[in-house]
Amino acid sequence: MGNDTKLARAAVDAALAAGASYADARVNRLLREELGLRNGKLETARSPEDEGLGVRVLVDGCWGFAALPELSESTAKAAARRAVRAGQELGGARTSAVRLSAENGHVGEYTSPVEIDPFSIALTDKLDLMRRADESMQGAAETVVREVTLSLRREEQVQVSSEGAEIHQVLVRSGAGISTTAAAHGAVERRSWPASFGGNYRSAGWEFVLAQELPEHGARMRDESVALCSADLCPAGERDLILMGNQLMLQIHESVGHPNELDRVHGHEVDLAGGSFATPEKLGNYRYGSEIVQLVADSTVAGGLDTRGFDDDGVASKRWHVVEDGIFQGYHTNREWAGETSTECTATNRAEGWFHPPIIRITNLSLLPGTWTLPDLVADTEDGVLCDTVKMWSIDQMRVNFQFTTELGWEIKNGERTRLLRRPTYQGRTRDFWGSCDAICDENHWQLWGVTNCGKGNPMQVAEMSHGAAPARFRKVTFVG
Amino acid sequence: MSASSDGPLLELARRIVAASPAEETEVIIERERDAFARFAETGPTQSADRERYRISVRVRTRAGAGYREARAMTGSTDPTRWRAALERALLLARSSPVDEEAFALGGAIDVRPSTASAATLSHSFASKAAWIRTAVARCAERGLRPAGLTRTTGLERAIANSAGRAVQGELSRASFDLTVTGTDGSGRADATSFDVTRVDAEAVVERAVDKAVRAQNPVELAAGEYAVVLEPAAVSSILLFASYHGFGAREVDEQSSFLCGRIGERLFPEAITIVDDVAEPLLPGIPFDGEGNPKAAVTLVERGTLRGPVTDRHYARKLGLPCTGHAREQPNADGPAAENLRVQVGRTSRRDLIAGLDRGLLVTQFHYTNMIEPRDLTLTGMTRNGTFWVEGGEVKHAVRNLRFTESLTNALRNVRAVGDVAHVAGALFDGAVVTPPLLIDGYRFTSTTDF
């Protein structure tokens, strides 16, 4: 038994001795490396590490949780006693007991498959790649900001429960991106590669950073950001919309992922994040999208940011349909909500490190590929806009009315790209939108896109997950001028 | 913690600085103590009693006219961990490119003392349970469903550097927020203070329940331009975007701020004055920035005229402006930020603001506001938790939620009246402002929804 396992076991034992009926403990060690060039200067050069222990208990049917740094046996026991005390003091205000779904206490290991350990790469090699990416964006007087981002993360977690779980997981993820902003003609426009907000991320090693080919795309990003400053604003009106994968992934996240979290559906996230229109009576009969829409949640898919062996309830990872042939078929759940609703637990209970109690989070959720090629899709579109790369998003608290803006739009007339459009902003309602999906590109266009900034909970905690998508077309979508 | 005697965090920061072989070293240490309980109709649903440290070590080596520098962090006060962080920072700094614009760390400086509320730091889970019972029982009486958060937090921060700077400060926060949901509408109220004894939980429950009751049976309203009274939570969720992007010197330097080319221009009505003030009595913060410089109170909008921006040492030198002490932890890709915004109160009571609406909307809160265009802060978001039709100065009925697409500068330009009482208000994303409600003409709503 490793030392972290001993500490977690000590916390669980102390919690049971203090009166808990259930206890689990997670020892979490996090190491990151974050580098950022801004206009050629190394403005982010950080190497954060963090470690601590979180203990979760059920006392008289009420949750208690405590988290402390400074890993030691005395800290582990102190955290357990504090968690039990919180549960005891709050328990009197609970009107019904928490019921967990029955699960086996798994004993297991999981390690992210990585070709090249990103932490083994010399810093000079990382900075050399970033410098070349920065240089590729230089050369335009209108450019006011050039950014190159590199972020690596290794998270090691040991978890132990009073039901026999003993799990060790090592999760590694890597990612990088470039972004350039131009200011001209009173406009400020940004272009990013391969995605905005720091690029793309995957459960992978240095090989994934190299595969982004950042220096090969800088000049195009620079030229497009400059061109956007003098491009026409995307006109208002109803048109067909082709979404590239790096925008469609956010559409999946916001309008399918979040409304699918079962705690949210039952009103327990209403205090901040909101509720959901996807209520339980709709399960199995509600038309969420057109017949070609297949949305699959999968915490086993290769490369996903939430690909792991087990969730923080200690339940083994799963794959299931959220939407099948356009019909709403499944929720993201944890043991608490599976127990409450007598449904299957989908193993999506996760915390942001040791400091937070776990809550239901979206796992890797993907739109399965279709049969089209992108050239054929463009050629088949008479009057549309092709939208590329997330710029801005907003969606209501029930996940119905959304409005998204992308970095760039291409007007499509009679099957051809005709002109660049600035600030394309489209809005709609979730069911109408997914119902209008009539074409999805094939597996050659499909890839996973990483989300590293998903906020939920109150106080808010951040989780990471991936969404697979290929470009897809949506008919008669409303563009806002 | 007083400013005159070293607390344990400052002592440790000095120790790490002394142990560093770098030419220049800066150490920031924070300790957070946080206790919260979330709740719903079944009572408490989640809780946490937690503590953490953040030790951040910045090392710098002279290179020509500039510096090589880097930062590493650890969450442990154990000497083996902070020594490892120091080593990682040194390793990173050795390979870093030279920053020719960097200059020496600031030396010894005085900052005013700050304190945390002892009552807030010792607020128990039993006390939180009492608030929760009140909310759950009151909602049950009315056939409504509660969801909310009770939270008390303390934060201590110390900064020491090799140039002789040594500052320390602390803050506390207590909050109780409650969202109440009925069959087809919801209401919300909250209270936030540095002192838990100033949080009136029963008043929060009554306000939220009252608003939820009134929010039932909403009527559909067509999108369009309406005069609005924005309650503080609605003002906060749009004004915070000027904090995220606009009032900082970096955005001015990079030509993406609404201040660009307009500083000194009278853009808004005379009733609008906005100040960044870390000493704001309703929500006092830690009085120094990410490099330990004293945070000055900065008037950003003075009787309608644009002033500002807030600066740090780097941007003050670059733009020839005074340093206002608004640095983030350095080096940083993000520039200085105005994080303690206060809208000066006016002379109009909330009741009279509503009475001033011939035909318009009373908006409780906006949800998921986000920025479309930085230069005029064009924003979009949804109304939430109580949106009401007002006619002839009287609240008539609830309306279904609406999406707005409107620029902040345009909204502030159209302010007709400012409320006479300010409240602390947060938003979905980070931050809080102290603001009264505002009466604004011609606010643009662009689409509707089903609820």
mmCIF file of N, CA and C in Angstrom, chain B residues 27-105:
data_model
loop_
_atom_site.group_PDB
_atom_site.id
_atom_site.type_symbol
_atom_site.label_atom_id
_atom_site.label_comp_id
_atom_site.label_asym_id
_atom_site.label_seq_id
_atom_site.Cartn_x
_atom_site.Cartn_y
_atom_site.Cartn_z
ATOM 1 N N VAL B 27 8.030 36.662 -3.246
ATOM 2 C CA VAL B 27 7.215 35.542 -2.773
ATOM 3 C C VAL B 27 5.845 36.056 -2.333
ATOM 4 N N ILE B 28 4.824 35.413 -2.862
ATOM 5 C CA ILE B 28 3.447 35.726 -2.456
ATOM 6 C C ILE B 28 2.883 34.491 -1.767
ATOM 7 N N ILE B 29 2.327 34.673 -0.602
ATOM 8 C CA ILE B 29 1.709 33.542 0.104
ATOM 9 C C ILE B 29 0.270 33.908 0.457
ATOM 10 N N GLU B 30 -0.622 32.996 0.154
ATOM 11 C CA GLU B 30 -2.028 33.185 0.518
ATOM 12 C C GLU B 30 -2.500 31.986 1.340
ATOM 13 N N ARG B 31 -3.377 32.272 2.285
ATOM 14 C CA ARG B 31 -4.058 31.207 3.027
ATOM 15 C C ARG B 31 -5.554 31.488 2.940
ATOM 16 N N GLU B 32 -6.280 30.474 2.481
ATOM 17 C CA GLU B 32 -7.725 30.615 2.345
ATOM 18 C C GLU B 32 -8.404 29.657 3.315
ATOM 19 N N ARG B 33 -9.371 30.149 4.055
ATOM 20 C CA ARG B 33 -10.211 29.306 4.916
ATOM 21 C C ARG B 33 -11.644 29.506 4.469
ATOM 22 N N ASP B 34 -12.297 28.418 4.121
ATOM 23 C CA ASP B 34 -13.594 28.532 3.467
ATOM 24 C C ASP B 34 -14.548 27.495 4.035
ATOM 25 N N ALA B 35 -15.759 27.917 4.326
ATOM 26 C CA ALA B 35 -16.779 26.979 4.808
ATOM 27 C C ALA B 35 -18.087 27.309 4.100
ATOM 28 N N PHE B 36 -18.661 26.321 3.432
ATOM 29 C CA PHE B 36 -19.930 26.591 2.743
ATOM 30 C C PHE B 36 -20.872 25.418 2.864
ATOM 31 N N ALA B 37 -22.137 25.722 2.716
ATOM 32 C CA ALA B 37 -23.173 24.682 2.616
ATOM 33 C C ALA B 37 -24.152 25.108 1.535
ATOM 34 N N ARG B 38 -24.359 24.220 0.586
ATOM 35 C CA ARG B 38 -25.403 24.433 -0.426
ATOM 36 C C ARG B 38 -26.667 23.746 0.057
ATOM 37 N N PHE B 39 -27.788 24.173 -0.470
ATOM 38 C CA PHE B 39 -29.030 23.546 -0.028
ATOM 39 C C PHE B 39 -30.083 23.601 -1.119
ATOM 40 N N ALA B 40 -31.082 22.731 -0.941
ATOM 41 C CA ALA B 40 -32.245 22.680 -1.838
ATOM 42 C C ALA B 40 -33.455 22.315 -0.969
ATOM 43 N N GLU B 41 -34.525 21.804 -1.595
ATOM 44 C CA GLU B 41 -35.741 21.555 -0.817
ATOM 45 C C GLU B 41 -35.557 20.452 0.222
ATOM 46 N N THR B 42 -34.531 19.613 0.040
ATOM 47 C CA THR B 42 -34.261 18.546 1.018
ATOM 48 C C THR B 42 -33.320 19.015 2.124
ATOM 49 N N GLY B 43 -32.991 20.297 2.158
ATOM 50 C CA GLY B 43 -32.032 20.799 3.141
ATOM 51 C C GLY B 43 -30.634 20.842 2.567
ATOM 52 N N PRO B 44 -29.597 20.707 3.404
ATOM 53 C CA PRO B 44 -28.219 20.806 2.899
ATOM 54 C C PRO B 44 -27.925 19.696 1.883
ATOM 55 N N THR B 45 -27.334 20.067 0.770
ATOM 56 C CA THR B 45 -27.045 19.092 -0.282
ATOM 57 C C THR B 45 -25.546 18.885 -0.470
ATOM 58 N N GLN B 46 -24.764 19.808 0.041
ATOM 59 C CA GLN B 46 -23.314 19.721 -0.158
ATOM 60 C C GLN B 46 -22.671 20.688 0.826
ATOM 61 N N SER B 47 -21.498 20.335 1.306
ATOM 62 C CA SER B 47 -20.816 21.265 2.204
ATOM 63 C C SER B 47 -19.316 21.092 2.049
ATOM 64 N N ALA B 48 -18.595 22.053 2.565
ATOM 65 C CA ALA B 48 -17.133 21.923 2.593
ATOM 66 C C ALA B 48 -16.578 22.775 3.720
ATOM 67 N N ASP B 49 -15.627 22.205 4.431
ATOM 68 C CA ASP B 49 -14.852 22.909 5.450
ATOM 69 C C ASP B 49 -13.410 22.731 5.003
ATOM 70 N N ARG B 50 -12.776 23.795 4.528
ATOM 71 C CA ARG B 50 -11.527 23.552 3.802
ATOM 72 C C ARG B 50 -10.527 24.703 3.971
ATOM 73 N N GLU B 51 -9.296 24.352 3.787
ATOM 74 C CA GLU B 51 -8.201 25.325 3.868
ATOM 75 C C GLU B 51 -7.186 25.014 2.778
ATOM 76 N N ARG B 52 -6.538 26.061 2.320
ATOM 77 C CA ARG B 52 -5.415 25.809 1.402
ATOM 78 C C ARG B 52 -4.443 26.978 1.440
ATOM 79 N N TYR B 53 -3.229 26.660 1.062
ATOM 80 C CA TYR B 53 -2.183 27.661 0.908
ATOM 81 C C TYR B 53 -1.812 27.767 -0.562
ATOM 82 N N ARG B 54 -1.324 28.931 -0.917
ATOM 83 C CA ARG B 54 -0.723 29.088 -2.243
ATOM 84 C C ARG B 54 0.562 29.884 -2.052
ATOM 85 N N ILE B 55 1.660 29.238 -2.337
ATOM 86 C CA ILE B 55 2.964 29.889 -2.220
ATOM 87 C C ILE B 55 3.508 30.062 -3.629
ATOM 88 N N SER B 56 3.728 31.297 -4.003
ATOM 89 C CA SER B 56 4.105 31.619 -5.375
ATOM 90 C C SER B 56 5.463 32.310 -5.358
ATOM 91 N N VAL B 57 6.429 31.705 -6.019
ATOM 92 C CA VAL B 57 7.814 32.189 -5.966
ATOM 93 C C VAL B 57 8.219 32.714 -7.344
ATOM 94 N N ARG B 58 8.599 33.963 -7.392
ATOM 95 C CA ARG B 58 9.052 34.587 -8.651
ATOM 96 C C ARG B 58 10.541 34.884 -8.521
ATOM 97 N N VAL B 59 11.303 34.389 -9.488
ATOM 98 C CA VAL B 59 12.747 34.652 -9.456
ATOM 99 C C VAL B 59 13.150 35.398 -10.722
ATOM 100 N N ARG B 60 14.191 36.229 -10.591
ATOM 101 C CA ARG B 60 14.625 37.077 -11.714
ATOM 102 C C ARG B 60 16.149 37.143 -11.740
ATOM 103 N N THR B 61 16.672 37.111 -12.953
ATOM 104 C CA THR B 61 18.116 37.234 -13.148
ATOM 105 C C THR B 61 18.361 38.324 -14.175
ATOM 106 N N ARG B 62 19.270 39.244 -13.847
ATOM 107 C CA ARG B 62 19.569 40.318 -14.801
ATOM 108 C C ARG B 62 20.197 39.743 -16.065
ATOM 109 N N ALA B 63 19.812 40.307 -17.199
ATOM 110 C CA ALA B 63 20.398 39.900 -18.490
ATOM 111 C C ALA B 63 20.398 41.135 -19.370
ATOM 112 N N GLY B 64 21.585 41.743 -19.556
ATOM 113 C CA GLY B 64 21.667 42.987 -20.310
ATOM 114 C C GLY B 64 20.867 44.065 -19.600
ATOM 115 N N ALA B 65 19.974 44.723 -20.363
ATOM 116 C CA ALA B 65 19.175 45.790 -19.769
ATOM 117 C C ALA B 65 17.912 45.254 -19.120
ATOM 118 N N GLY B 66 17.665 43.960 -19.274
ATOM 119 C CA GLY B 66 16.404 43.423 -18.768
ATOM 120 C C GLY B 66 16.594 42.285 -17.790
ATOM 121 N N TYR B 67 15.623 41.374 -17.803
ATOM 122 C CA TYR B 67 15.620 40.260 -16.860
ATOM 123 C C TYR B 67 15.142 38.984 -17.549
ATOM 124 N N ARG B 68 15.639 37.874 -17.056
ATOM 125 C CA ARG B 68 14.981 36.591 -17.285
ATOM 126 C C ARG B 68 14.184 36.302 -16.014
ATOM 127 N N GLU B 69 12.939 35.860 -16.140
ATOM 128 C CA GLU B 69 12.178 35.585 -14.921
ATOM 129 C C GLU B 69 11.135 34.497 -15.135
ATOM 130 N N ALA B 70 10.701 33.899 -14.027
ATOM 131 C CA ALA B 70 9.676 32.857 -14.060
ATOM 132 C C ALA B 70 9.079 32.711 -12.666
ATOM 133 N N ARG B 71 8.007 31.943 -12.612
ATOM 134 C CA ARG B 71 7.279 31.782 -11.351
ATOM 135 C C ARG B 71 6.892 30.319 -11.181
ATOM 136 N N ALA B 72 6.962 29.835 -9.968
ATOM 137 C CA ALA B 72 6.471 28.482 -9.662
ATOM 138 C C ALA B 72 5.659 28.547 -8.383
ATOM 139 N N MET B 73 4.718 27.651 -8.262
ATOM 140 C CA MET B 73 3.820 27.671 -7.112
ATOM 141 C C MET B 73 3.742 26.301 -6.452
ATOM 142 N N THR B 74 3.402 26.326 -5.167
ATOM 143 C CA THR B 74 3.083 25.094 -4.463
ATOM 144 C C THR B 74 1.945 25.365 -3.490
ATOM 145 N N GLY B 75 1.234 24.321 -3.134
ATOM 146 C CA GLY B 75 0.144 24.453 -2.172
ATOM 147 C C GLY B 75 0.551 24.019 -0.782
ATOM 148 N N SER B 76 1.838 23.880 -0.537
ATOM 149 C CA SER B 76 2.289 23.367 0.750
ATOM 150 C C SER B 76 3.317 24.305 1.378
ATOM 151 N N THR B 77 3.233 24.454 2.704
ATOM 152 C CA THR B 77 4.220 25.262 3.433
ATOM 153 C C THR B 77 5.435 24.436 3.851
ATOM 154 N N ASP B 78 5.403 23.155 3.558
ATOM 155 C CA ASP B 78 6.518 22.275 3.892
ATOM 156 C C ASP B 78 7.786 22.759 3.160
ATOM 157 N N PRO B 79 8.899 22.922 3.890
ATOM 158 C CA PRO B 79 10.126 23.453 3.249
ATOM 159 C C PRO B 79 10.566 22.654 2.030
ATOM 160 N N THR B 80 10.350 21.320 2.045
ATOM 161 C CA THR B 80 10.779 20.554 0.872
ATOM 162 C C THR B 80 9.951 20.945 -0.353
ATOM 163 N N ARG B 81 8.703 21.322 -0.126
ATOM 164 C CA ARG B 81 7.842 21.670 -1.264
ATOM 165 C C ARG B 81 8.177 23.070 -1.788
ATOM 166 N N TRP B 82 8.330 24.068 -0.867
ATOM 167 C CA TRP B 82 8.635 25.396 -1.405
ATOM 168 C C TRP B 82 10.061 25.481 -1.962
ATOM 169 N N ARG B 83 10.967 24.659 -1.413
ATOM 170 C CA ARG B 83 12.317 24.629 -2.019
ATOM 171 C C ARG B 83 12.236 24.030 -3.427
ATOM 172 N N ALA B 84 11.384 23.027 -3.602
ATOM 173 C CA ALA B 84 11.211 22.432 -4.936
ATOM 174 C C ALA B 84 10.596 23.454 -5.897
ATOM 175 N N ALA B 85 9.657 24.239 -5.390
ATOM 176 C CA ALA B 85 9.054 25.283 -6.232
ATOM 177 C C ALA B 85 10.100 26.320 -6.629
ATOM 178 N N LEU B 86 10.931 26.690 -5.674
ATOM 179 C CA LEU B 86 12.010 27.642 -5.961
ATOM 180 C C LEU B 86 12.933 27.089 -7.050
ATOM 181 N N GLU B 87 13.261 25.816 -6.959
ATOM 182 C CA GLU B 87 14.123 25.192 -7.960
ATOM 183 C C GLU B 87 13.464 25.197 -9.338
ATOM 184 N N ARG B 88 12.166 24.906 -9.370
ATOM 185 C CA ARG B 88 11.468 24.906 -10.664
ATOM 186 C C ARG B 88 11.449 26.305 -11.271
ATOM 187 N N ALA B 89 11.237 27.306 -10.430
ATOM 188 C CA ALA B 89 11.235 28.684 -10.933
ATOM 189 C C ALA B 89 12.605 29.059 -11.479
ATOM 190 N N LEU B 90 13.668 28.663 -10.767
ATOM 191 C CA LEU B 90 15.025 28.971 -11.233
ATOM 192 C C LEU B 90 15.312 28.291 -12.566
ATOM 193 N N LEU B 91 14.857 27.050 -12.684
ATOM 194 C CA LEU B 91 15.072 26.302 -13.920
ATOM 195 C C LEU B 91 14.333 26.967 -15.086
ATOM 196 N N LEU B 92 13.096 27.334 -14.839
ATOM 197 C CA LEU B 92 12.314 28.008 -15.879
ATOM 198 C C LEU B 92 12.962 29.330 -16.266
ATOM 199 N N ALA B 93 13.395 30.093 -15.263
ATOM 200 C CA ALA B 93 13.957 31.422 -15.529
ATOM 201 C C ALA B 93 15.240 31.331 -16.351
ATOM 202 N N ARG B 94 16.053 30.318 -16.085
ATOM 203 C CA ARG B 94 17.319 30.178 -16.823
ATOM 204 C C ARG B 94 17.097 30.034 -18.323
ATOM 205 N N SER B 95 16.005 29.390 -18.695
ATOM 206 C CA SER B 95 15.735 29.168 -20.116
ATOM 207 C C SER B 95 14.831 30.226 -20.725
ATOM 208 N N SER B 96 14.372 31.139 -19.917
ATOM 209 C CA SER B 96 13.411 32.129 -20.420
ATOM 210 C C SER B 96 14.104 33.166 -21.293
ATOM 211 N N PRO B 97 13.395 33.667 -22.301
ATOM 212 C CA PRO B 97 13.971 34.774 -23.071
ATOM 213 C C PRO B 97 14.069 36.032 -22.208
ATOM 214 N N VAL B 98 14.954 36.929 -22.594
ATOM 215 C CA VAL B 98 15.150 38.164 -21.829
ATOM 216 C C VAL B 98 13.992 39.121 -22.089
ATOM 217 N N ASP B 99 13.448 39.654 -21.022
ATOM 218 C CA ASP B 99 12.438 40.695 -21.142
ATOM 219 C C ASP B 99 13.161 42.035 -21.016
ATOM 220 N N GLU B 100 13.342 42.697 -22.156
ATOM 221 C CA GLU B 100 14.117 43.947 -22.169
ATOM 222 C C GLU B 100 13.376 45.084 -21.480
ATOM 223 N N GLU B 101 12.049 44.947 -21.353
ATOM 224 C CA GLU B 101 11.270 46.040 -20.753
ATOM 225 C C GLU B 101 11.145 45.905 -19.237
ATOM 226 N N ALA B 102 11.621 44.795 -18.685
ATOM 227 C CA ALA B 102 11.449 44.583 -17.245
ATOM 228 C C ALA B 102 12.391 45.485 -16.457
ATOM 229 N N PHE B 103 11.966 45.886 -15.278
ATOM 230 C CA PHE B 103 12.824 46.706 -14.432
ATOM 231 C C PHE B 103 12.780 46.180 -12.996
ATOM 232 N N ALA B 104 13.614 46.766 -12.144
ATOM 233 C CA ALA B 104 13.853 46.194 -10.805
ATOM 234 C C ALA B 104 12.570 46.148 -9.966
ATOM 235 N N LEU B 105 12.523 45.189 -9.050
ATOM 236 C CA LEU B 105 11.397 45.074 -8.124
ATOM 237 C C LEU B 105 11.303 46.321 -7.247
#
